[in-house]
């Protein structure tokens, strides 16, 4: 077993420094080409430029009549209807003085017409259209290119494709998209006590819950979770699994990261060539947190307690995935909220208090931490809406004071 550097073992990094190390230890991945129909939530690899102009020609914004404004000097004005322009079927003729054409929303404006009169302001008598209200020149015409023009860059590299920008990419006539490859994140649980949900539970055993939760976190953030199962708390079991890993982008282990006799992740992986960057972070929950490189791939060793694993994954694993995906802002966004109760000062560790959010009668965001913040309390964590961020050595705060929060999904 390789000895771990004692100096490193005693060093406790700040959350910010640890996050910087993680982000500089992961690289943006390459891209692949996929159909727009498969592109939901994928990340655009290169700026997208429109292949056409929208609308392609001047079109009507309303159902009504295409007219020449000079014919409407005296109201009511009577015009002869000489045709019809519908979306997909334009009127081929030209509107001369005294003439009009029926027109519908999205239909091209016929030659000669310069304005659309809405149907509600007209009356029809056989083929005669009586315009009953004044209007201004150019009304209800959507000019060619008023939405966007050919060659215009409309979706930037690093954008996650949601329903709105997928619709935009489709309107830009882009059927195939270059998106960043999904990061392959292998997840390994460790512990002699762990069994899977539904398996027989013998005395001293508990369910491995973290691996399933983390797989969802990985996938909902755009990665692919590869389940490596559960390693026993012995060097051979850990090494056997790790040596089998091929073609992944990141390894995540759960548990065995601390200083107990059976916390063997560091030493087992050190034998396999793990190069550790840090293994303790000044935070609560989540002090025993490992980051390093193994077989050239980034490795994150999360603590085993369910809340610690979840919080550290949100704070370090998600940003790492975001960086691999090339997102412009990989780290969690914080915002202000008002405390719903008093809270104590804290020590040298940065706290992430699990809390509920509510809206008060003045529509302000109120956050109230759970009474008990034990890192094994999965039920509270599952029901929390956000984490209240408390920097090291923060003073006690009273109800009504402002705190920074990170929303949980
Ligand atoms: P460890 O870091 O391995 O000492 O684990 C700390 C605590 O987390 C112990 O109570 C473990 O039983 C628990 N634990 C470790 N891994 C998991 C897991 N995958 N799911 C649920 N609990 C876990
Ligand atoms: Mg363990």
Tab-separated table of C-alpha atoms and ligand atoms in Angstrom:
chain	number	residue	atom	x	y	z
A	1	UNK	CA	0.000	0.000	0.000
A	2	UNK	CA	1.417	3.407	-0.907
A	3	UNK	CA	1.751	5.951	1.864
A	4	UNK	CA	-0.186	9.171	1.359
A	5	UNK	CA	1.738	12.382	1.653
A	6	UNK	CA	1.292	13.489	5.301
A	7	UNK	CA	1.510	17.186	4.468
A	8	UNK	CA	-1.318	16.851	1.950
A	9	UNK	CA	-3.346	14.892	4.480
A	10	UNK	CA	-3.268	17.780	6.950
A	11	UNK	CA	-3.982	20.513	4.455
A	12	UNK	CA	-7.575	21.721	4.330
A	13	UNK	CA	-8.376	23.718	1.191
A	14	UNK	CA	-10.971	26.477	0.989
A	15	UNK	CA	-14.015	25.653	-1.140
A	16	UNK	CA	-12.972	28.279	-3.694
A	17	UNK	CA	-9.449	26.903	-4.051
A	18	UNK	CA	-10.738	23.339	-4.235
A	19	UNK	CA	-13.207	24.361	-6.943
A	20	UNK	CA	-10.448	26.100	-8.902
A	21	UNK	CA	-8.344	22.915	-8.734
A	22	UNK	CA	-11.240	20.774	-9.938
A	23	UNK	CA	-12.051	23.122	-12.804
A	24	UNK	CA	-8.447	23.327	-13.924
A	25	UNK	CA	-8.227	19.528	-13.722
A	26	UNK	CA	-11.024	18.887	-16.236
A	27	UNK	CA	-11.065	19.750	-19.921
A	28	UNK	CA	-13.783	20.655	-22.368
A	29	UNK	CA	-14.718	17.569	-24.405
A	30	UNK	CA	-14.894	17.175	-28.140
A	31	UNK	CA	-18.096	17.454	-30.151
A	32	UNK	CA	-20.318	15.113	-32.118
A	33	UNK	CA	-23.002	15.744	-34.735
A	34	UNK	CA	-26.621	14.861	-33.940
A	35	UNK	CA	-30.096	15.445	-35.372
A	36	UNK	CA	-31.982	18.458	-34.059
A	37	UNK	CA	-34.721	16.030	-32.983
A	38	UNK	CA	-32.256	14.504	-30.483
A	39	UNK	CA	-30.718	17.749	-29.295
A	40	UNK	CA	-32.767	18.588	-26.190
A	41	UNK	CA	-30.517	19.859	-23.383
A	42	UNK	CA	-27.316	19.298	-25.382
A	43	UNK	CA	-24.622	21.980	-25.480
A	44	UNK	CA	-23.867	23.763	-28.742
A	45	UNK	CA	-20.197	23.326	-29.693
A	46	UNK	CA	-19.878	26.123	-32.264
A	47	UNK	CA	-21.777	29.359	-32.806
A	48	UNK	CA	-24.908	28.740	-34.910
A	49	UNK	CA	-25.447	30.978	-37.907
A	50	UNK	CA	-28.769	31.233	-39.678
A	51	UNK	CA	-29.067	29.599	-43.082
A	52	UNK	CA	-32.002	31.808	-44.045
A	53	UNK	CA	-33.816	35.084	-43.480
A	54	UNK	CA	-36.960	35.121	-41.353
A	55	UNK	CA	-39.540	36.080	-42.483
A	56	UNK	CA	-38.203	35.432	-45.976
A	57	UNK	CA	-40.337	38.247	-47.439
A	58	UNK	CA	-42.703	40.978	-46.132
A	59	UNK	CA	-45.737	39.214	-44.644
A	60	UNK	CA	-48.976	40.137	-42.935
A	61	UNK	CA	-49.143	40.164	-39.133
A	62	UNK	CA	-52.952	39.898	-39.112
A	63	UNK	CA	-55.971	38.573	-40.959
A	64	UNK	CA	-57.422	41.414	-43.082
A	65	UNK	CA	-56.869	43.160	-46.431
A	66	UNK	CA	-53.720	44.253	-48.225
A	67	UNK	CA	-54.177	47.843	-49.390
A	68	UNK	CA	-52.407	50.922	-50.753
A	69	UNK	CA	-52.382	53.635	-48.077
A	70	UNK	CA	-53.042	56.356	-50.669
A	71	UNK	CA	-56.465	54.728	-51.288
A	72	UNK	CA	-57.484	55.376	-47.681
A	73	UNK	CA	-57.248	59.186	-47.657
A	74	UNK	CA	-61.029	59.396	-47.329
A	75	UNK	CA	-62.744	57.029	-44.885
A	76	UNK	CA	-64.899	55.049	-45.433
A	77	UNK	CA	-63.075	53.872	-48.564
A	78	UNK	CA	-64.473	51.268	-50.935
A	79	UNK	CA	-62.008	48.891	-52.634
A	80	UNK	CA	-62.385	46.029	-55.103
A	81	UNK	CA	-61.152	42.656	-53.843
A	82	UNK	CA	-59.168	41.060	-56.673
A	83	UNK	CA	-57.625	38.048	-54.948
A	84	UNK	CA	-56.343	36.360	-51.858
A	85	UNK	CA	-52.914	35.816	-50.238
A	86	UNK	CA	-52.717	32.984	-47.697
A	87	UNK	CA	-49.727	31.538	-45.828
A	88	UNK	CA	-48.124	29.135	-48.299
A	89	UNK	CA	-50.181	30.474	-51.255
A	90	UNK	CA	-49.258	34.026	-52.191
A	91	UNK	CA	-51.258	36.321	-54.515
A	92	UNK	CA	-49.378	36.586	-57.788
A	93	UNK	CA	-51.006	39.756	-59.171
A	94	UNK	CA	-50.397	43.414	-58.382
A	95	UNK	CA	-52.669	45.656	-56.318
A	96	UNK	CA	-53.547	48.739	-58.359
A	97	UNK	CA	-55.210	51.917	-57.138
A	98	UNK	CA	-58.686	51.167	-55.720
A	99	UNK	CA	-57.939	47.447	-55.306
A	100	UNK	CA	-57.306	45.120	-52.381
A	101	UNK	CA	-56.572	41.444	-51.718
A	102	UNK	CA	-57.793	39.333	-48.837
A	103	UNK	CA	-54.771	38.437	-46.686
A	104	UNK	CA	-54.107	36.126	-43.758
A	105	UNK	CA	-51.468	36.065	-41.009
A	106	UNK	CA	-48.057	35.018	-42.346
A	107	UNK	CA	-49.095	35.479	-46.014
A	108	UNK	CA	-46.797	37.474	-48.334
A	109	UNK	CA	-47.800	41.094	-49.029
A	110	UNK	CA	-48.858	41.315	-52.699
A	111	UNK	CA	-47.019	43.654	-55.078
A	112	UNK	CA	-48.417	47.171	-54.979
A	113	UNK	CA	-49.794	46.904	-51.423
A	114	UNK	CA	-48.010	48.703	-48.587
A	115	UNK	CA	-50.351	48.324	-45.608
A	116	UNK	CA	-52.671	45.756	-44.020
A	117	UNK	CA	-56.092	46.744	-42.719
A	118	UNK	CA	-57.399	44.390	-40.076
A	119	UNK	CA	-60.575	42.495	-40.861
A	120	UNK	CA	-62.347	43.979	-37.813
A	121	UNK	CA	-62.129	47.474	-39.410
A	122	UNK	CA	-63.787	46.458	-42.669
A	123	UNK	CA	-67.098	45.364	-44.056
A	124	UNK	CA	-67.583	43.125	-47.073
A	125	UNK	CA	-70.319	43.703	-49.651
A	126	UNK	CA	-69.982	41.099	-52.442
A	127	UNK	CA	-66.535	41.839	-53.909
A	128	UNK	CA	-66.389	45.321	-52.397
A	129	UNK	CA	-64.470	45.921	-49.199
A	130	UNK	CA	-65.358	48.990	-47.177
A	131	UNK	CA	-62.537	50.220	-44.967
A	132	UNK	CA	-64.140	52.016	-42.027
A	133	UNK	CA	-61.161	53.297	-40.040
A	134	UNK	CA	-57.979	55.246	-40.674
A	135	UNK	CA	-54.711	53.399	-40.415
A	136	UNK	CA	-51.069	54.320	-40.894
A	137	UNK	CA	-48.754	53.357	-43.707
A	138	UNK	CA	-47.000	50.010	-43.236
A	139	UNK	CA	-49.313	48.857	-40.451
A	140	UNK	CA	-49.428	45.122	-39.686
A	141	UNK	CA	-46.590	44.275	-42.056
A	142	UNK	CA	-43.740	42.127	-40.767
A	143	UNK	CA	-40.742	43.193	-42.828
A	144	UNK	CA	-38.498	40.539	-44.411
A	145	UNK	CA	-35.704	39.679	-41.925
A	146	UNK	CA	-37.306	41.460	-38.986
A	147	UNK	CA	-36.816	38.319	-36.868
A	148	UNK	CA	-33.331	37.429	-38.177
A	149	UNK	CA	-31.236	37.471	-41.328
A	150	UNK	CA	-29.172	34.906	-43.192
A	151	UNK	CA	-25.618	34.740	-41.812
A	152	UNK	CA	-26.590	36.134	-38.412
A	153	UNK	CA	-25.144	34.294	-35.358
A	154	UNK	CA	-28.077	33.621	-33.083
A	155	UNK	CA	-27.030	30.789	-30.754
A	156	UNK	CA	-23.596	30.957	-29.161
A	157	UNK	CA	-21.274	28.029	-28.442
A	158	UNK	CA	-21.798	26.914	-24.856
A	159	UNK	CA	-25.593	27.357	-24.941
A	160	UNK	CA	-27.734	24.543	-23.551
A	161	UNK	CA	-30.491	23.767	-26.031
A	162	UNK	CA	-33.870	24.311	-24.420
A	163	UNK	CA	-37.274	24.281	-26.095
A	164	UNK	CA	-36.923	27.911	-27.180
A	165	UNK	CA	-33.532	27.773	-28.844
A	166	UNK	CA	-34.276	24.383	-30.441
A	167	UNK	CA	-37.263	26.083	-32.091
A	168	UNK	CA	-34.950	28.917	-33.159
A	169	UNK	CA	-32.335	26.504	-34.581
A	170	UNK	CA	-35.113	24.761	-36.520
A	171	UNK	CA	-36.336	28.129	-37.870
A	172	UNK	CA	-32.724	28.832	-38.921
A	173	UNK	CA	-32.983	25.621	-41.024
A	174	UNK	CA	-30.285	23.716	-39.148
A	175	UNK	CA	-31.246	20.021	-39.135
A	176	UNK	CA	-27.895	18.741	-37.779
A	177	UNK	CA	-26.129	20.216	-34.794
A	178	UNK	CA	-22.620	19.962	-33.445
A	179	UNK	CA	-22.916	19.423	-29.709
A	180	UNK	CA	-20.376	18.615	-27.021
A	181	UNK	CA	-20.079	14.910	-26.327
A	182	UNK	CA	-21.798	13.839	-23.099
A	183	UNK	CA	-19.245	13.342	-20.290
A	184	UNK	CA	-19.045	9.675	-19.262
A	185	UNK	CA	-18.971	9.687	-15.471
A	186	UNK	CA	-18.271	6.360	-13.754
A	187	UNK	CA	-19.709	6.050	-10.242
A	188	UNK	CA	-18.285	3.587	-7.739
A	189	UNK	CA	-19.826	3.013	-4.310
A	190	UNK	CA	-17.596	1.604	-1.598
A	191	UNK	CA	-18.523	-0.141	1.626
A	192	UNK	CA	-18.957	-3.641	3.067
A	193	UNK	CA	-22.281	-2.514	4.529
A	194	UNK	CA	-23.943	-1.562	1.240
A	195	UNK	CA	-26.623	-3.445	-0.684
A	196	UNK	CA	-28.866	-2.310	-3.506
A	197	UNK	CA	-32.531	-1.373	-3.056
A	198	UNK	CA	-34.651	-4.535	-3.119
A	199	UNK	CA	-31.813	-6.869	-2.155
A	200	UNK	CA	-31.898	-8.928	1.044
A	201	UNK	CA	-30.656	-6.741	3.910
A	202	UNK	CA	-28.589	-8.661	6.441
A	203	UNK	CA	-27.741	-7.323	9.921
A	204	UNK	CA	-25.377	-4.330	9.746
A	205	UNK	CA	-26.250	-3.607	6.144
A	206	UNK	CA	-27.793	-0.463	4.664
A	207	UNK	CA	-28.932	0.523	1.198
A	208	UNK	CA	-26.557	2.227	-1.200
A	209	UNK	CA	-28.649	5.296	-1.941
A	210	UNK	CA	-26.020	7.789	-3.058
A	211	UNK	CA	-25.019	6.061	-6.267
A	212	UNK	CA	-28.564	6.184	-7.631
A	213	UNK	CA	-29.037	9.816	-6.639
A	214	UNK	CA	-25.701	10.823	-8.145
A	215	UNK	CA	-26.468	9.016	-11.396
A	216	UNK	CA	-29.552	11.217	-11.752
A	217	UNK	CA	-27.521	14.329	-10.947
A	218	UNK	CA	-24.986	13.380	-13.635
A	219	UNK	CA	-27.622	12.650	-16.263
A	220	UNK	CA	-29.792	15.670	-15.508
A	221	UNK	CA	-26.704	17.850	-15.929
A	222	UNK	CA	-25.929	16.416	-19.335
A	223	UNK	CA	-23.584	13.515	-18.536
A	224	UNK	CA	-23.854	9.752	-18.858
A	225	UNK	CA	-23.680	7.860	-15.562
A	226	UNK	CA	-21.820	4.555	-15.679
A	227	UNK	CA	-22.606	2.414	-12.656
A	228	UNK	CA	-19.505	0.555	-11.447
A	229	UNK	CA	-21.383	-1.124	-8.604
A	230	UNK	CA	-20.188	-1.488	-5.025
A	231	UNK	CA	-16.568	-2.176	-4.048
A	232	UNK	CA	-15.834	-3.936	-0.759
A	233	UNK	CA	-13.712	-2.167	1.845
A	234	UNK	CA	-10.514	-3.926	0.824
A	235	UNK	CA	-7.734	-2.924	-1.506
A	236	UNK	CA	-8.221	-5.818	-3.907
A	237	UNK	CA	-11.910	-5.164	-4.514
A	238	UNK	CA	-11.309	-1.450	-5.090
A	239	UNK	CA	-8.366	-2.032	-7.411
A	240	UNK	CA	-10.114	-4.790	-9.366
A	241	UNK	CA	-12.934	-2.450	-10.285
A	242	UNK	CA	-10.734	0.542	-11.043
A	243	UNK	CA	-8.419	-1.423	-13.348
A	244	UNK	CA	-11.451	-2.423	-15.456
A	245	UNK	CA	-12.371	1.160	-16.239
A	246	UNK	CA	-11.891	2.222	-19.826
A	247	UNK	CA	-13.099	5.140	-21.901
A	248	UNK	CA	-14.570	7.318	-19.199
A	249	UNK	CA	-14.156	11.048	-18.711
A	250	UNK	CA	-14.293	11.083	-14.924
A	251	UNK	CA	-14.306	8.651	-12.014
A	252	UNK	CA	-16.432	9.383	-8.952
A	253	UNK	CA	-16.107	7.267	-5.828
A	254	UNK	CA	-18.471	7.408	-2.859
A	255	UNK	CA	-17.327	6.767	0.695
A	256	UNK	CA	-14.022	5.520	2.048
A	257	UNK	CA	-12.572	9.009	1.662
A	258	UNK	CA	-11.994	9.865	5.302
A	259	UNK	CA	-9.414	8.795	7.876
A	260	UNK	CA	-11.010	5.587	9.230
A	261	UNK	CA	-9.277	2.195	9.029
A	262	UNK	CA	-11.592	1.153	6.209
A	263	UNK	CA	-11.330	4.397	4.242
A	264	UNK	CA	-9.168	2.864	1.565
A	265	UNK	CA	-10.010	4.810	-1.569
A	266	UNK	CA	-6.890	6.985	-1.470
A	267	UNK	CA	-4.440	4.172	-0.792
A	268	UNK	CA	-6.066	1.709	-3.216
A	269	UNK	CA	-6.117	4.244	-6.009
A	270	UNK	CA	-2.644	5.517	-5.114
A	271	UNK	CA	-1.413	1.989	-5.892
A	272	UNK	CA	-3.100	2.405	-9.271
A	273	UNK	CA	-1.308	5.683	-9.869
A	274	UNK	CA	-3.777	8.196	-8.422
A	275	UNK	CA	-2.165	11.617	-8.247
A	276	UNK	CA	-3.990	13.479	-5.470
A	277	UNK	CA	-4.469	17.255	-5.729
A	278	UNK	CA	-6.359	17.620	-2.440
A	279	UNK	CA	-8.166	15.414	0.024
A	280	UNK	CA	-9.702	17.754	2.593
A	281	UNK	CA	-11.870	20.810	2.060
A	282	UNK	CA	-12.913	23.326	4.713
A	283	UNK	CA	-16.617	22.775	4.312
A	284	UNK	CA	-19.559	21.205	6.084
A	285	UNK	CA	-20.924	18.834	4.973
A	286	UNK	CA	-18.107	17.236	3.020
A	287	UNK	CA	-14.714	17.692	4.651
A	288	UNK	CA	-13.228	14.439	3.324
A	289	UNK	CA	-13.263	15.194	-0.383
A	290	UNK	CA	-10.622	13.897	-2.759
A	291	UNK	CA	-9.644	15.232	-6.138
A	292	UNK	CA	-6.903	13.919	-8.351
A	293	UNK	CA	-6.037	12.174	-11.597
A	294	UNK	CA	-6.003	8.463	-12.262
A	295	UNK	CA	-4.910	6.973	-15.594
A	296	UNK	CA	-4.967	10.544	-16.896
A	297	UNK	CA	-8.637	11.042	-15.961
A	298	UNK	CA	-10.008	13.321	-13.264
A	299	UNK	CA	-11.174	11.523	-10.143
A	300	UNK	CA	-13.480	12.914	-7.460
A	301	UNK	CA	-13.744	10.996	-4.194
A	302	UNK	CA	-16.948	12.018	-2.428
A	303	UNK	CA	-17.656	11.406	1.257
A	304	UNK	CA	-20.072	8.554	2.009
A	305	UNK	CA	-22.681	10.289	4.111
A	306	UNK	CA	-25.648	10.840	1.803
A	307	UNK	CA	-25.958	14.594	2.345
A	308	UNK	CA	-22.203	15.116	2.119
A	309	UNK	CA	-22.080	13.143	-1.119
A	310	UNK	CA	-25.025	15.104	-2.563
A	311	UNK	CA	-23.802	18.563	-1.551
A	312	UNK	CA	-20.209	17.993	-2.671
A	313	UNK	CA	-21.492	16.550	-5.947
A	314	UNK	CA	-23.613	19.671	-6.534
A	315	UNK	CA	-20.688	21.939	-5.691
A	316	UNK	CA	-17.819	20.101	-7.440
A	317	UNK	CA	-19.086	17.344	-9.726
A	318	UNK	CA	-21.710	19.480	-11.476
A	319	UNK	CA	-19.214	22.302	-12.208
A	320	UNK	CA	-16.749	19.669	-13.493
A	321	UNK	CA	-19.445	18.309	-15.842
A	322	UNK	CA	-20.328	21.871	-16.869
A	323	UNK	CA	-16.671	22.554	-17.678
A	324	UNK	CA	-16.402	19.353	-19.737
A	325	UNK	CA	-19.517	20.492	-21.589
A	326	UNK	CA	-17.954	23.888	-22.266
A	327	UNK	CA	-20.602	25.885	-20.380
A	328	UNK	CA	-19.666	29.511	-19.923
A	329	UNK	CA	-20.576	29.570	-16.222
A	330	UNK	CA	-19.701	26.212	-14.728
A	331	UNK	CA	-20.120	27.071	-11.045
A	332	UNK	CA	-23.350	27.249	-9.008
A	333	UNK	CA	-25.136	30.581	-9.015
A	334	UNK	CA	-25.830	32.172	-5.631
A	335	UNK	CA	-28.588	34.652	-4.848
A	336	UNK	CA	-29.845	36.659	-1.870
A	337	UNK	CA	-32.635	35.581	0.447
A	338	UNK	CA	-33.996	36.644	3.832
A	339	UNK	CA	-33.429	34.476	6.886
A	340	UNK	CA	-36.594	33.035	8.411
A	341	UNK	CA	-34.945	32.385	11.797
A	342	UNK	CA	-31.785	33.183	13.777
A	343	UNK	CA	-28.663	31.188	12.956
A	344	UNK	CA	-25.440	30.562	14.892
A	345	UNK	CA	-21.958	31.728	13.949
A	346	UNK	CA	-19.776	29.115	12.291
A	347	UNK	CA	-16.193	27.956	12.561
A	348	UNK	CA	-13.351	27.565	10.055
A	349	UNK	CA	-15.463	25.504	7.652
A	350	UNK	CA	-17.795	26.892	4.995
A	351	UNK	CA	-21.301	25.710	5.837
A	352	UNK	CA	-24.015	24.692	3.420
A	353	UNK	CA	-27.194	24.605	5.492
A	354	UNK	CA	-30.085	22.642	4.056
A	355	UNK	CA	-33.105	24.956	4.034
A	356	UNK	CA	-36.693	25.439	2.960
A	357	UNK	CA	-37.744	28.420	0.836
A	358	UNK	CA	-41.025	30.295	1.065
A	359	UNK	CA	-42.475	33.588	-0.118
A	360	UNK	CA	-43.817	36.064	2.468
A	361	UNK	CA	-46.760	38.447	2.053
A	362	UNK	CA	-44.429	41.071	0.498
A	363	UNK	CA	-43.366	38.463	-2.088
A	364	UNK	CA	-39.859	38.234	-0.616
A	365	UNK	CA	-37.859	35.022	-0.634
A	366	UNK	CA	-37.510	33.597	2.887
A	367	UNK	CA	-35.139	30.739	3.730
A	368	UNK	CA	-35.285	28.705	6.895
A	369	UNK	CA	-32.684	26.014	7.658
A	370	UNK	CA	-33.704	22.676	9.139
A	371	UNK	CA	-33.074	22.446	12.890
A	372	UNK	CA	-30.808	19.422	12.556
A	373	UNK	CA	-28.048	19.603	9.954
A	374	UNK	CA	-26.539	16.114	10.382
A	375	UNK	CA	-24.934	14.953	7.134
A	376	UNK	CA	-26.728	11.615	7.294
A	377	UNK	CA	-30.208	13.182	7.231
A	378	UNK	CA	-31.222	12.301	3.700
A	379	UNK	CA	-34.937	12.958	4.274
A	380	UNK	CA	-34.288	16.625	5.134
A	381	UNK	CA	-31.906	16.965	2.211
A	382	UNK	CA	-34.460	15.478	-0.191
A	383	UNK	CA	-37.051	17.994	1.025
A	384	UNK	CA	-34.707	21.000	1.042
A	385	UNK	CA	-35.131	23.697	-1.597
A	386	UNK	CA	-31.753	25.338	-1.229
A	387	UNK	CA	-28.448	25.518	0.596
A	388	UNK	CA	-27.616	28.565	2.707
A	389	UNK	CA	-23.954	29.413	2.147
A	390	UNK	CA	-22.068	30.469	5.285
A	391	UNK	CA	-18.483	31.553	4.803
A	392	UNK	CA	-15.877	30.463	7.372
A	393	UNK	CA	-16.039	32.454	10.638
A	394	UNK	CA	-19.362	34.110	9.739
A	395	UNK	CA	-21.120	35.874	12.605
A	396	UNK	CA	-24.407	34.740	14.060
A	397	UNK	CA	-27.326	36.231	12.103
A	398	UNK	CA	-30.845	37.190	13.137
A	399	UNK	CA	-34.136	36.483	11.453
A	400	UNK	CA	-34.671	39.062	8.695
A	401	UNK	CA	-30.993	39.392	7.743
A	402	UNK	CA	-29.751	38.597	4.228
A	403	UNK	CA	-27.916	35.387	3.351
A	404	UNK	CA	-26.566	33.888	0.125
A	405	UNK	CA	-28.261	30.739	-1.126
A	406	UNK	CA	-27.795	28.146	-3.847
A	407	UNK	CA	-31.010	26.636	-5.154
A	408	UNK	CA	-31.237	22.862	-5.336
A	409	UNK	CA	-33.024	21.270	-8.283
B	1	LIG	P1	-17.575	6.367	4.719
B	1	LIG	O1	-17.173	7.673	4.140
B	1	LIG	O2	-17.326	5.226	3.798
B	1	LIG	O3	-17.045	6.160	6.067
B	1	LIG	O4	-19.159	6.450	4.858
B	1	LIG	C1	-19.752	7.402	5.725
B	1	LIG	C2	-21.193	7.009	5.957
B	1	LIG	O5	-21.880	7.030	4.727
B	1	LIG	C3	-21.369	5.608	6.492
B	1	LIG	O6	-22.432	5.623	7.427
B	1	LIG	C4	-21.710	4.798	5.282
B	1	LIG	O7	-22.473	3.653	5.596
B	1	LIG	C5	-22.519	5.786	4.465
B	1	LIG	N1	-22.418	5.480	3.037
B	1	LIG	C6	-21.296	5.267	2.333
B	1	LIG	N2	-21.570	5.029	1.041
B	1	LIG	C7	-22.919	5.112	0.939
B	1	LIG	C8	-23.821	4.958	-0.143
B	1	LIG	N3	-23.388	4.660	-1.380
B	1	LIG	N4	-25.146	5.136	0.107
B	1	LIG	C9	-25.571	5.429	1.355
B	1	LIG	N5	-24.782	5.581	2.396
B	1	LIG	C10	-23.458	5.422	2.212
B	2	LIG	MG1	-17.208	3.277	3.980
